Coordinates of C-alpha atoms and ligand atoms in Angstrom, one line a residue:
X1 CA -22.6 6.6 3.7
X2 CA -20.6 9.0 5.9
X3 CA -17.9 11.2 3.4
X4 CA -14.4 12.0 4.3
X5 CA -14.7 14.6 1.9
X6 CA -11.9 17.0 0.8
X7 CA -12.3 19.6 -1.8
X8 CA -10.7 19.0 -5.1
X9 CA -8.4 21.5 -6.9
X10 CA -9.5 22.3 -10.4
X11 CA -6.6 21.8 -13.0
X12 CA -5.6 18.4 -11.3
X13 CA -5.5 14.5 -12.3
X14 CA -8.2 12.1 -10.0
X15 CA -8.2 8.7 -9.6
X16 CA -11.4 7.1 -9.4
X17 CA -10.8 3.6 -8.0
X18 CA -13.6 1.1 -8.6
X19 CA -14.1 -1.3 -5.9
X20 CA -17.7 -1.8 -5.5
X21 CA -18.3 -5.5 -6.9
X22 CA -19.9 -8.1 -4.4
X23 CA -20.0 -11.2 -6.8
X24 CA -16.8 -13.3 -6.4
X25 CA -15.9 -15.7 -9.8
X26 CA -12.8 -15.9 -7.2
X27 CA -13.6 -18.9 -5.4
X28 CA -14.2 -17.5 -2.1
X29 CA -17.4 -15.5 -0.6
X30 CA -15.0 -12.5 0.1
X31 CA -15.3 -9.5 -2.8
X32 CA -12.3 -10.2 -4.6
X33 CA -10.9 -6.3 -4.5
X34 CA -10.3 -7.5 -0.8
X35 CA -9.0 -10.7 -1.4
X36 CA -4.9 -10.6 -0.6
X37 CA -2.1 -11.0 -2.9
X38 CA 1.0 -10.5 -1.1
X39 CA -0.2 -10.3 2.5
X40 CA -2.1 -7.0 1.1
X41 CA -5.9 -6.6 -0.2
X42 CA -5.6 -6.4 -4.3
X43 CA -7.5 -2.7 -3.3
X44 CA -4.5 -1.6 -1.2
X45 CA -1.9 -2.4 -4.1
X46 CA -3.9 -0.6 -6.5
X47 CA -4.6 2.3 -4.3
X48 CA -0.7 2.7 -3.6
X49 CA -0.1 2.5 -7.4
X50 CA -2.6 5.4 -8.1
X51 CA -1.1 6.9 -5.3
X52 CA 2.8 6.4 -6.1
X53 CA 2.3 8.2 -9.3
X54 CA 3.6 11.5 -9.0
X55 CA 0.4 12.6 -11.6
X56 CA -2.3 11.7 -9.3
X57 CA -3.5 14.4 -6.9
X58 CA -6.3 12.8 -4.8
X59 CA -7.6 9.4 -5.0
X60 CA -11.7 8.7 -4.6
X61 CA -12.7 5.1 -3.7
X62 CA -16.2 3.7 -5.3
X63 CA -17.2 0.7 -2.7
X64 CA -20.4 -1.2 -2.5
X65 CA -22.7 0.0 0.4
X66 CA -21.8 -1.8 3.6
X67 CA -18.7 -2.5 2.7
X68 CA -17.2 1.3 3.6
X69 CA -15.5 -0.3 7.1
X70 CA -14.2 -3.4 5.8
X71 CA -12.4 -1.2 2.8
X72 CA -11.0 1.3 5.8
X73 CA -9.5 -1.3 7.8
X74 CA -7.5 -2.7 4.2
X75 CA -7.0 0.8 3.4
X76 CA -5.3 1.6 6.8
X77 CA -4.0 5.4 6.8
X78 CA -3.8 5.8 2.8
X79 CA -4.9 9.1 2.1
X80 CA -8.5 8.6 0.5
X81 CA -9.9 11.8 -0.8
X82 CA -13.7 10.2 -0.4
X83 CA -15.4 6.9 -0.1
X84 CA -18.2 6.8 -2.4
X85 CA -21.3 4.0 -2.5
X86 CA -21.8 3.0 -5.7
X87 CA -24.5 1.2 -7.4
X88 CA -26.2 -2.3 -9.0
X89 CA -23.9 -2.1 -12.1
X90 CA -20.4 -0.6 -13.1
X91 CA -21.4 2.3 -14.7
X92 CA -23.7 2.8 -12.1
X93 CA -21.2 3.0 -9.8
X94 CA -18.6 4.7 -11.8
X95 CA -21.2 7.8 -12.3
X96 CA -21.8 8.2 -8.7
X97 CA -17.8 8.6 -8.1
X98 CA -18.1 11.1 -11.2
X99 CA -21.1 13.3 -9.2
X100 CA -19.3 13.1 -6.0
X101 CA -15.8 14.1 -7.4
X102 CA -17.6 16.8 -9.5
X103 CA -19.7 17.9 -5.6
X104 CA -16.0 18.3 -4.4
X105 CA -14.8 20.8 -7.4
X106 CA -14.6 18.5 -10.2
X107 CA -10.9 18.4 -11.7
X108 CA -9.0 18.3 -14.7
X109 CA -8.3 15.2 -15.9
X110 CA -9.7 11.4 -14.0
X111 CA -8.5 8.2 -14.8
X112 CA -11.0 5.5 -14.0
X113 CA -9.5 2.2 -12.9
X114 CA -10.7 -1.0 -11.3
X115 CA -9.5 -1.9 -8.1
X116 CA -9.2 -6.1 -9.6
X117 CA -5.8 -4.9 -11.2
X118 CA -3.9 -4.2 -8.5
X119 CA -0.4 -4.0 -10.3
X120 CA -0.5 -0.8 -12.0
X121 CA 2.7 0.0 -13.7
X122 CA 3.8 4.0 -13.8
X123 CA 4.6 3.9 -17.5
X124 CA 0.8 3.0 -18.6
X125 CA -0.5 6.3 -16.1
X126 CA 2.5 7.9 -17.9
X127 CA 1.1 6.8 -21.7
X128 CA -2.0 7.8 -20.5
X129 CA -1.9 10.9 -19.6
X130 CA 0.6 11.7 -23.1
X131 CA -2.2 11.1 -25.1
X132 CA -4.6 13.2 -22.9
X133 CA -3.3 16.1 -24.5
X134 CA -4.3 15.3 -27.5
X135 CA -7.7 13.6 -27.5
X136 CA -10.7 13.5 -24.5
X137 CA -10.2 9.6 -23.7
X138 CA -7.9 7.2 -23.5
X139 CA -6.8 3.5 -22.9
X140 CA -4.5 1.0 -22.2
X141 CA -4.6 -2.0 -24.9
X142 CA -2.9 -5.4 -25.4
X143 CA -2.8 -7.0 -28.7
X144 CA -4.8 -9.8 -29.0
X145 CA -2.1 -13.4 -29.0
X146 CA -4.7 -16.5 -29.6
X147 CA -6.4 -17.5 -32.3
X148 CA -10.1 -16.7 -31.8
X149 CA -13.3 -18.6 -33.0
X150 CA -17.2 -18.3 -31.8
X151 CA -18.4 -21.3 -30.4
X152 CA -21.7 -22.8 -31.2
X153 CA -23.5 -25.4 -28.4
X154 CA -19.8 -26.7 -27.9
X155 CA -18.8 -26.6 -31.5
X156 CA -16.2 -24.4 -33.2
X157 CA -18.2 -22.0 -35.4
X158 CA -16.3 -19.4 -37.6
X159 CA -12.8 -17.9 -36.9
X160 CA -13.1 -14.4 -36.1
X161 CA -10.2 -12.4 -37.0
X162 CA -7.4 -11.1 -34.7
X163 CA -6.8 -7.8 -37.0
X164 CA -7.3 -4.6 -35.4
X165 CA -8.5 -6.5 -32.6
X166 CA -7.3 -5.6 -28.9
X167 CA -8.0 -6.5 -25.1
X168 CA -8.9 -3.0 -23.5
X169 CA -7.4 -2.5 -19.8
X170 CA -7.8 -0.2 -17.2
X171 CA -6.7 2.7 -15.6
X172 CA -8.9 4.7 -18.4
X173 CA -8.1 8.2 -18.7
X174 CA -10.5 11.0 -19.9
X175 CA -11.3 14.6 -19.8
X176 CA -13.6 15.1 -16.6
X177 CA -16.1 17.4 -17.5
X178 CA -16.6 15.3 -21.3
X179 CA -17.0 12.0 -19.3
X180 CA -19.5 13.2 -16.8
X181 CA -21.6 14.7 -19.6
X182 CA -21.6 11.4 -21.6
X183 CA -22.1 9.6 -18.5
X184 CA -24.9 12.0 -17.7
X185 CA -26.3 11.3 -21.3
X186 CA -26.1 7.6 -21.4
X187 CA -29.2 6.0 -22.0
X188 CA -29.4 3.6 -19.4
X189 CA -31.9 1.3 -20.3
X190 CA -28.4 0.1 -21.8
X191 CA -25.2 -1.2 -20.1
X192 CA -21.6 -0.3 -20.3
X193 CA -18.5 -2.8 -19.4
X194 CA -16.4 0.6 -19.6
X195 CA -16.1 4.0 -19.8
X196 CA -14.5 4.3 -23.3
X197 CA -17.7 3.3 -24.7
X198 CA -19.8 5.8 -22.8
X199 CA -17.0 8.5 -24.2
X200 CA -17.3 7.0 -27.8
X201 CA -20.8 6.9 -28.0
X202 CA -21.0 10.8 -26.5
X203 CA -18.9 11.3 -30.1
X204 CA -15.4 11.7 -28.6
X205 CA -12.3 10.1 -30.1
X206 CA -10.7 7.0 -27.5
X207 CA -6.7 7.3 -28.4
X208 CA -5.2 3.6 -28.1
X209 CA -2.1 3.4 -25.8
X210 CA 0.3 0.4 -24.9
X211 CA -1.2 -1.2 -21.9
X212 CA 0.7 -3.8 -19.9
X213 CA 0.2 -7.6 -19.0
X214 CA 0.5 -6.9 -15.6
X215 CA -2.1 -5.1 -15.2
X216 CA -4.3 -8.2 -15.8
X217 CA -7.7 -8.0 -13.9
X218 CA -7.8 -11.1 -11.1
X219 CA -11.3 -12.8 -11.8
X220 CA -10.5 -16.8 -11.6
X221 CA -8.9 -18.8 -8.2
X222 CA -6.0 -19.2 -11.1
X223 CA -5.6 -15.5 -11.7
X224 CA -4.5 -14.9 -7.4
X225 CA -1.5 -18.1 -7.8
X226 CA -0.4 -16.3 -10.9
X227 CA -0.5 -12.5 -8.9
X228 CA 1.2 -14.2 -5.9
X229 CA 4.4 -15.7 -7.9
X230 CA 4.5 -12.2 -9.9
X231 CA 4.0 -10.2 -6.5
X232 CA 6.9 -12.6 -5.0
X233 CA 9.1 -12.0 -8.3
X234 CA 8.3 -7.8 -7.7
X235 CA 10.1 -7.8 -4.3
X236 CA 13.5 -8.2 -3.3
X237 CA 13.9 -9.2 0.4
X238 CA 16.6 -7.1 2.6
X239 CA 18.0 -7.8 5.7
X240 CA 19.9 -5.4 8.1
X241 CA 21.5 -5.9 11.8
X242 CA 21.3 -3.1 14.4
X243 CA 23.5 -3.3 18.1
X244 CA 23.3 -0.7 21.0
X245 CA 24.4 -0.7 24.5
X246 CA 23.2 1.4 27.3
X247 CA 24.7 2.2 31.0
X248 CA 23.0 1.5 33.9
X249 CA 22.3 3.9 36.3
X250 CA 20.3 4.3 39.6
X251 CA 17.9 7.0 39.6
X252 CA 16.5 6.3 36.1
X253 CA 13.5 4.8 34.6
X254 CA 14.0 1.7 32.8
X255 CA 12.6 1.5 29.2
X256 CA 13.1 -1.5 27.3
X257 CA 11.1 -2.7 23.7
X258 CA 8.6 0.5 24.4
X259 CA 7.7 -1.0 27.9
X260 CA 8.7 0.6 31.4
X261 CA 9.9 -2.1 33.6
X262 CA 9.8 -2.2 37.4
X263 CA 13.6 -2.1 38.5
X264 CA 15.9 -0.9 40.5
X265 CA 18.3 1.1 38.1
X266 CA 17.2 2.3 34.3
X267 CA 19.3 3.5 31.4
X268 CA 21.6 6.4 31.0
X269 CA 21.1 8.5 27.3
X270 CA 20.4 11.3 25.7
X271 CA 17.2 9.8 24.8
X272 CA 14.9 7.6 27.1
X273 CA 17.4 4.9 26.1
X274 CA 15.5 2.0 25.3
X275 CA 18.3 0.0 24.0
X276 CA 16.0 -2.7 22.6
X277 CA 14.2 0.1 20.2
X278 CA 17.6 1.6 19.2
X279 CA 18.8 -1.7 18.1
X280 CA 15.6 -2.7 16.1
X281 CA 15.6 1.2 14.5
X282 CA 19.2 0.3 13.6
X283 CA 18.6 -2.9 11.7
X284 CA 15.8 -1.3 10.0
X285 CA 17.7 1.6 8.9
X286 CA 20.4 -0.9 7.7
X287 CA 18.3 -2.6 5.7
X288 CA 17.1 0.3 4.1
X289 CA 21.4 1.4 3.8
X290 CA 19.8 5.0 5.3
X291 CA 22.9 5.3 6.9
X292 CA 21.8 4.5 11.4
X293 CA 19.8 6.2 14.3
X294 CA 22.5 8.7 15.1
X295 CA 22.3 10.6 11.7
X296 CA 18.8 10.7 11.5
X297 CA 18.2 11.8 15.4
X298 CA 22.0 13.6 16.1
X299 CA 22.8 13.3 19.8
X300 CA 23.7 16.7 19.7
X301 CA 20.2 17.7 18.7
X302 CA 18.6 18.4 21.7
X303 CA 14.9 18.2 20.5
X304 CA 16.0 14.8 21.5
X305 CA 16.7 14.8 25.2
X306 CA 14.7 12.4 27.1
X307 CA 12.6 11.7 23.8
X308 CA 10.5 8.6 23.7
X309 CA 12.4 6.5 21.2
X310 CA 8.7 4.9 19.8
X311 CA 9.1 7.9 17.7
X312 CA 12.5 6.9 16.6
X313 CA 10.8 3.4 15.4
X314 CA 7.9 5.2 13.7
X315 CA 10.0 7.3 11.7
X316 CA 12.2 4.2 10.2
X317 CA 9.3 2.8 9.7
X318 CA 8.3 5.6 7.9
X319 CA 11.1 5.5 5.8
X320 CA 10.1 1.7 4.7
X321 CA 7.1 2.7 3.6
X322 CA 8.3 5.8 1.5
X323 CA 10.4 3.2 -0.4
X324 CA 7.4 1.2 -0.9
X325 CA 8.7 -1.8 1.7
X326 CA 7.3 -3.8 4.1
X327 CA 8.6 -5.3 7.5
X328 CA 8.7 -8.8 7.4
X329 CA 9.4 -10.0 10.9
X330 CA 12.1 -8.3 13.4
X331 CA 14.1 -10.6 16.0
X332 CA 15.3 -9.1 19.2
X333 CA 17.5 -10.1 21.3
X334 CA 18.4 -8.3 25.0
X335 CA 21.5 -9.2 26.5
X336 CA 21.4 -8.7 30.5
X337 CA 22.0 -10.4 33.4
X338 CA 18.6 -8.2 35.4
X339 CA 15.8 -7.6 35.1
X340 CA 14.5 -11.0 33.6
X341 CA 12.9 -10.3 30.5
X342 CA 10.5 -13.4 30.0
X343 CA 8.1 -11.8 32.5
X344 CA 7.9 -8.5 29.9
X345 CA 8.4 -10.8 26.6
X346 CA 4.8 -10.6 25.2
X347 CA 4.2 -6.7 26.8
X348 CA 7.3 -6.0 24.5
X349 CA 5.8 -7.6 21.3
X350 CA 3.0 -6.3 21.3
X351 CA 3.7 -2.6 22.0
X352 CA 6.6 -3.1 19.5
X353 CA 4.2 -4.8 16.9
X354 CA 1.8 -1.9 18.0
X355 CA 4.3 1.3 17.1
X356 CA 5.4 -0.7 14.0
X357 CA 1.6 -0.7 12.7
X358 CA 2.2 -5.3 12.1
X359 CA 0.7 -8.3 13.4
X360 CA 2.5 -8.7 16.6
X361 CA 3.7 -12.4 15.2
X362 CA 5.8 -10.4 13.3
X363 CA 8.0 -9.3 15.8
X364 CA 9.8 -11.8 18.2
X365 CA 11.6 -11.1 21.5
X366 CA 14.4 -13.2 22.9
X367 CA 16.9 -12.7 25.9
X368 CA 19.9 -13.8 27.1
X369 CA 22.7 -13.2 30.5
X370 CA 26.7 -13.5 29.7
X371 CA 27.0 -16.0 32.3
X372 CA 28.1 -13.1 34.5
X373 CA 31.1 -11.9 31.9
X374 CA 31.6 -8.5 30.5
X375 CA 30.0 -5.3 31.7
X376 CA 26.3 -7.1 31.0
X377 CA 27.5 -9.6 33.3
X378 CA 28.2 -7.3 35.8
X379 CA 25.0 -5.3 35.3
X380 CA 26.7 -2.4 34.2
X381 CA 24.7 -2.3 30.9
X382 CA 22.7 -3.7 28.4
X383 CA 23.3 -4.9 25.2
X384 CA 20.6 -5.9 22.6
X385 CA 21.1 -6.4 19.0
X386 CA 18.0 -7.3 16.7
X387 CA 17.8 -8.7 12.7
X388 CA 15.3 -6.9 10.7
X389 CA 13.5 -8.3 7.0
X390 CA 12.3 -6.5 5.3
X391 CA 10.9 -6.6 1.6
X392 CA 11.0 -3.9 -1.0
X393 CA 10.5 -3.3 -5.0
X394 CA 13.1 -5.3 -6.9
X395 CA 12.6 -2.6 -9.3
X396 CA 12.9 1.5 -8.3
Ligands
LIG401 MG1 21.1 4.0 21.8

């Protein structure tokens, strides 16, 4: 498997993200660290919690082999450090991450997580990396709530007590260099379900934080329902408006919803004017409240002049992502009596939907004339206005 490999700083925290499982208990054929919760592969959320954390320096992805492109495409342009194949079993899997992250430099500190949890809160990483200081391991634990008994053939055999008993979660977090040497000196005629045992058995003290019951690993069809309604309770959907006008002119190119149209007159501004794009940058910006176009790209500036306004739309799309958002749908409307729209209608969605890195059904175009009033109606300008949703965290 072809590396994307970037050296690794000593003294620094890696993520090892664990995505190499084929089975599916999930209910469908797909590997269920690429199933989606939230319009998102569980992989991607758990990658952009790793990567939120501000105590996470690089981020190596474990995958099965073959499945290297279908993890890039989920992955988009997230900044992997290295994709890794991994092996038959877990451990396998997790000691090939180890060597490779170790081949780039090794590092200071790794937490080892499975890509199945994808909702990662920052205050387990935070707990985590506490109790690093004091011990070589550790990791996130839940009490244990329900009584528990042994069955026998489909009898109930003896209770087994709850006390001292706890559900172990991931991220785990270790010292590098003592979990590659117990890894190394594992005896693997045996297997491992974690790492905390392989670090345990190697002689090192585990420290037992406070994990989360978020961070519950999706195995069962019943376990994605459940990560949907707590993904749809996460987010908090916003909604902003943006308006712009534009003069006419001859002598100028006419750029409208990142498309140059065939006409005889264009639009007058400091940049390339496309109205439509100002409008939608607007309503993004306003759902964000990041203030509007004009005080993130001054008129005044003139690194502006003539500047294709995609960039304009990039950059508030930018910002939605830095806020850990997503663009829900966006609904244009261009007000002008010429040139007719409906001609350019699906040329503007796409290359909209194309700058704005979404599914092109996300983004609709609509048009409209004044019935010949006001300067639209006289084709001295146009006028578009567009709504933008957006969801973000409910919690910051
Ligand atoms: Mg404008």
């Amino acid at each position: 498997m072809p590396r994307t490999m970037n050296a690794v700083r000593p003294r620094q925290t890696v993520a090892l993200l664990v995505a190499a499982g084929v089975g599916s208990r999930a209910g469908t054929g797909l590997p269920k660290q690429f199933r989606s919760v939230g319009g998102q592969a569980i992989l991607a959320h758990a990658f952009d919690a790793l990567s939120a954390h501000a105590g996470v320096d690089a981020i190596f992805v474990v995958l099965g082999s073959n499945q290297e492109a279908q993890a890039k495409a989920l992955l988009g342009d997230r900044p992997i450090s290295a994709m890794v194949e991994g092996a038959d079993t877990r451990r396998g899997s997790v000691l090939a991450g180890l060597e490779a992250i170790e081949a780039a430099g090794g590092c200071d500190r790794i937490l080892v997580h499975d890509a199945a949890r994808p909702f990662l809160p920052a205050s387990v990483v935070d707990r985590l990396l506490t109790a690093l200081e004091t011990a070589k391991g550790a990791i996130p634990v839940l009490p244990v709530a329900d009584t528990l008994v042994r069955g026998i053939e489909g009898t109930m055999g003896q209770g087994v007590s709850r006390d001292r008993l706890f559900r172990v979660q991931t991220p785990q977090a270790f010292d590098f260099d003592r979990l590659l040497a117990a890894h190394r000196a594992w005896d693997c005629s045996r297997e491992a379900t974690d790492d905390a045992q392989i670090l345990r058995s190697f002689g090192e003290d585990v420290a037992l934080v406070t994990g989360d019951e978020r961070l519950e690993k999706l195995t069962y069809p019943q376990d994605f329902a459940r990560a949907e309604a707590q993904w749809a309770a996460s987010r908090t959907v916003r909604v902003g408006m943006g308006y712009d006008v534009h003069r006419l002119a001859a002598q100028e190119e006419l750029w409208l919803g990142g498309v140059l149209i065939p006409h005889d007159r264009g639009l007058v501004g400091h940049s390339d004017a496309d109205v439509a794009l100002h409008a939608i940058v607007d309503a993004i910006l306003g759902a964000l409240a990041e203030g509007d176009i004009g005080n993130h790209f001054p008129p005044s500036d003139p690194k502006w002049r003539g500047a294709s306004s995609d960039r304009f739309l990039a950059y508030a799309c930018e910002r939605v992502s830095a806020r850990g958002g997503r663009i829900d749908h966006i609904d244009l409307t261009i007000i002008c009596e010429a040139p007719k729209i409906g001609p350019h209608r699906d040329a503007m969605r796409a290359r909209i939907a194309q700058i704005m890195a979404v599914p092109t059904d996300r983004v609709s175009v609509k048009a409209t004339t004044t019935e010949r009033l006001g300067f639209a109606g006289r084709g001295e300008g146009i006028a578009a206005q567009a709504v933008a949703t957006l969801s973000l965290p409910a919690l910051s």
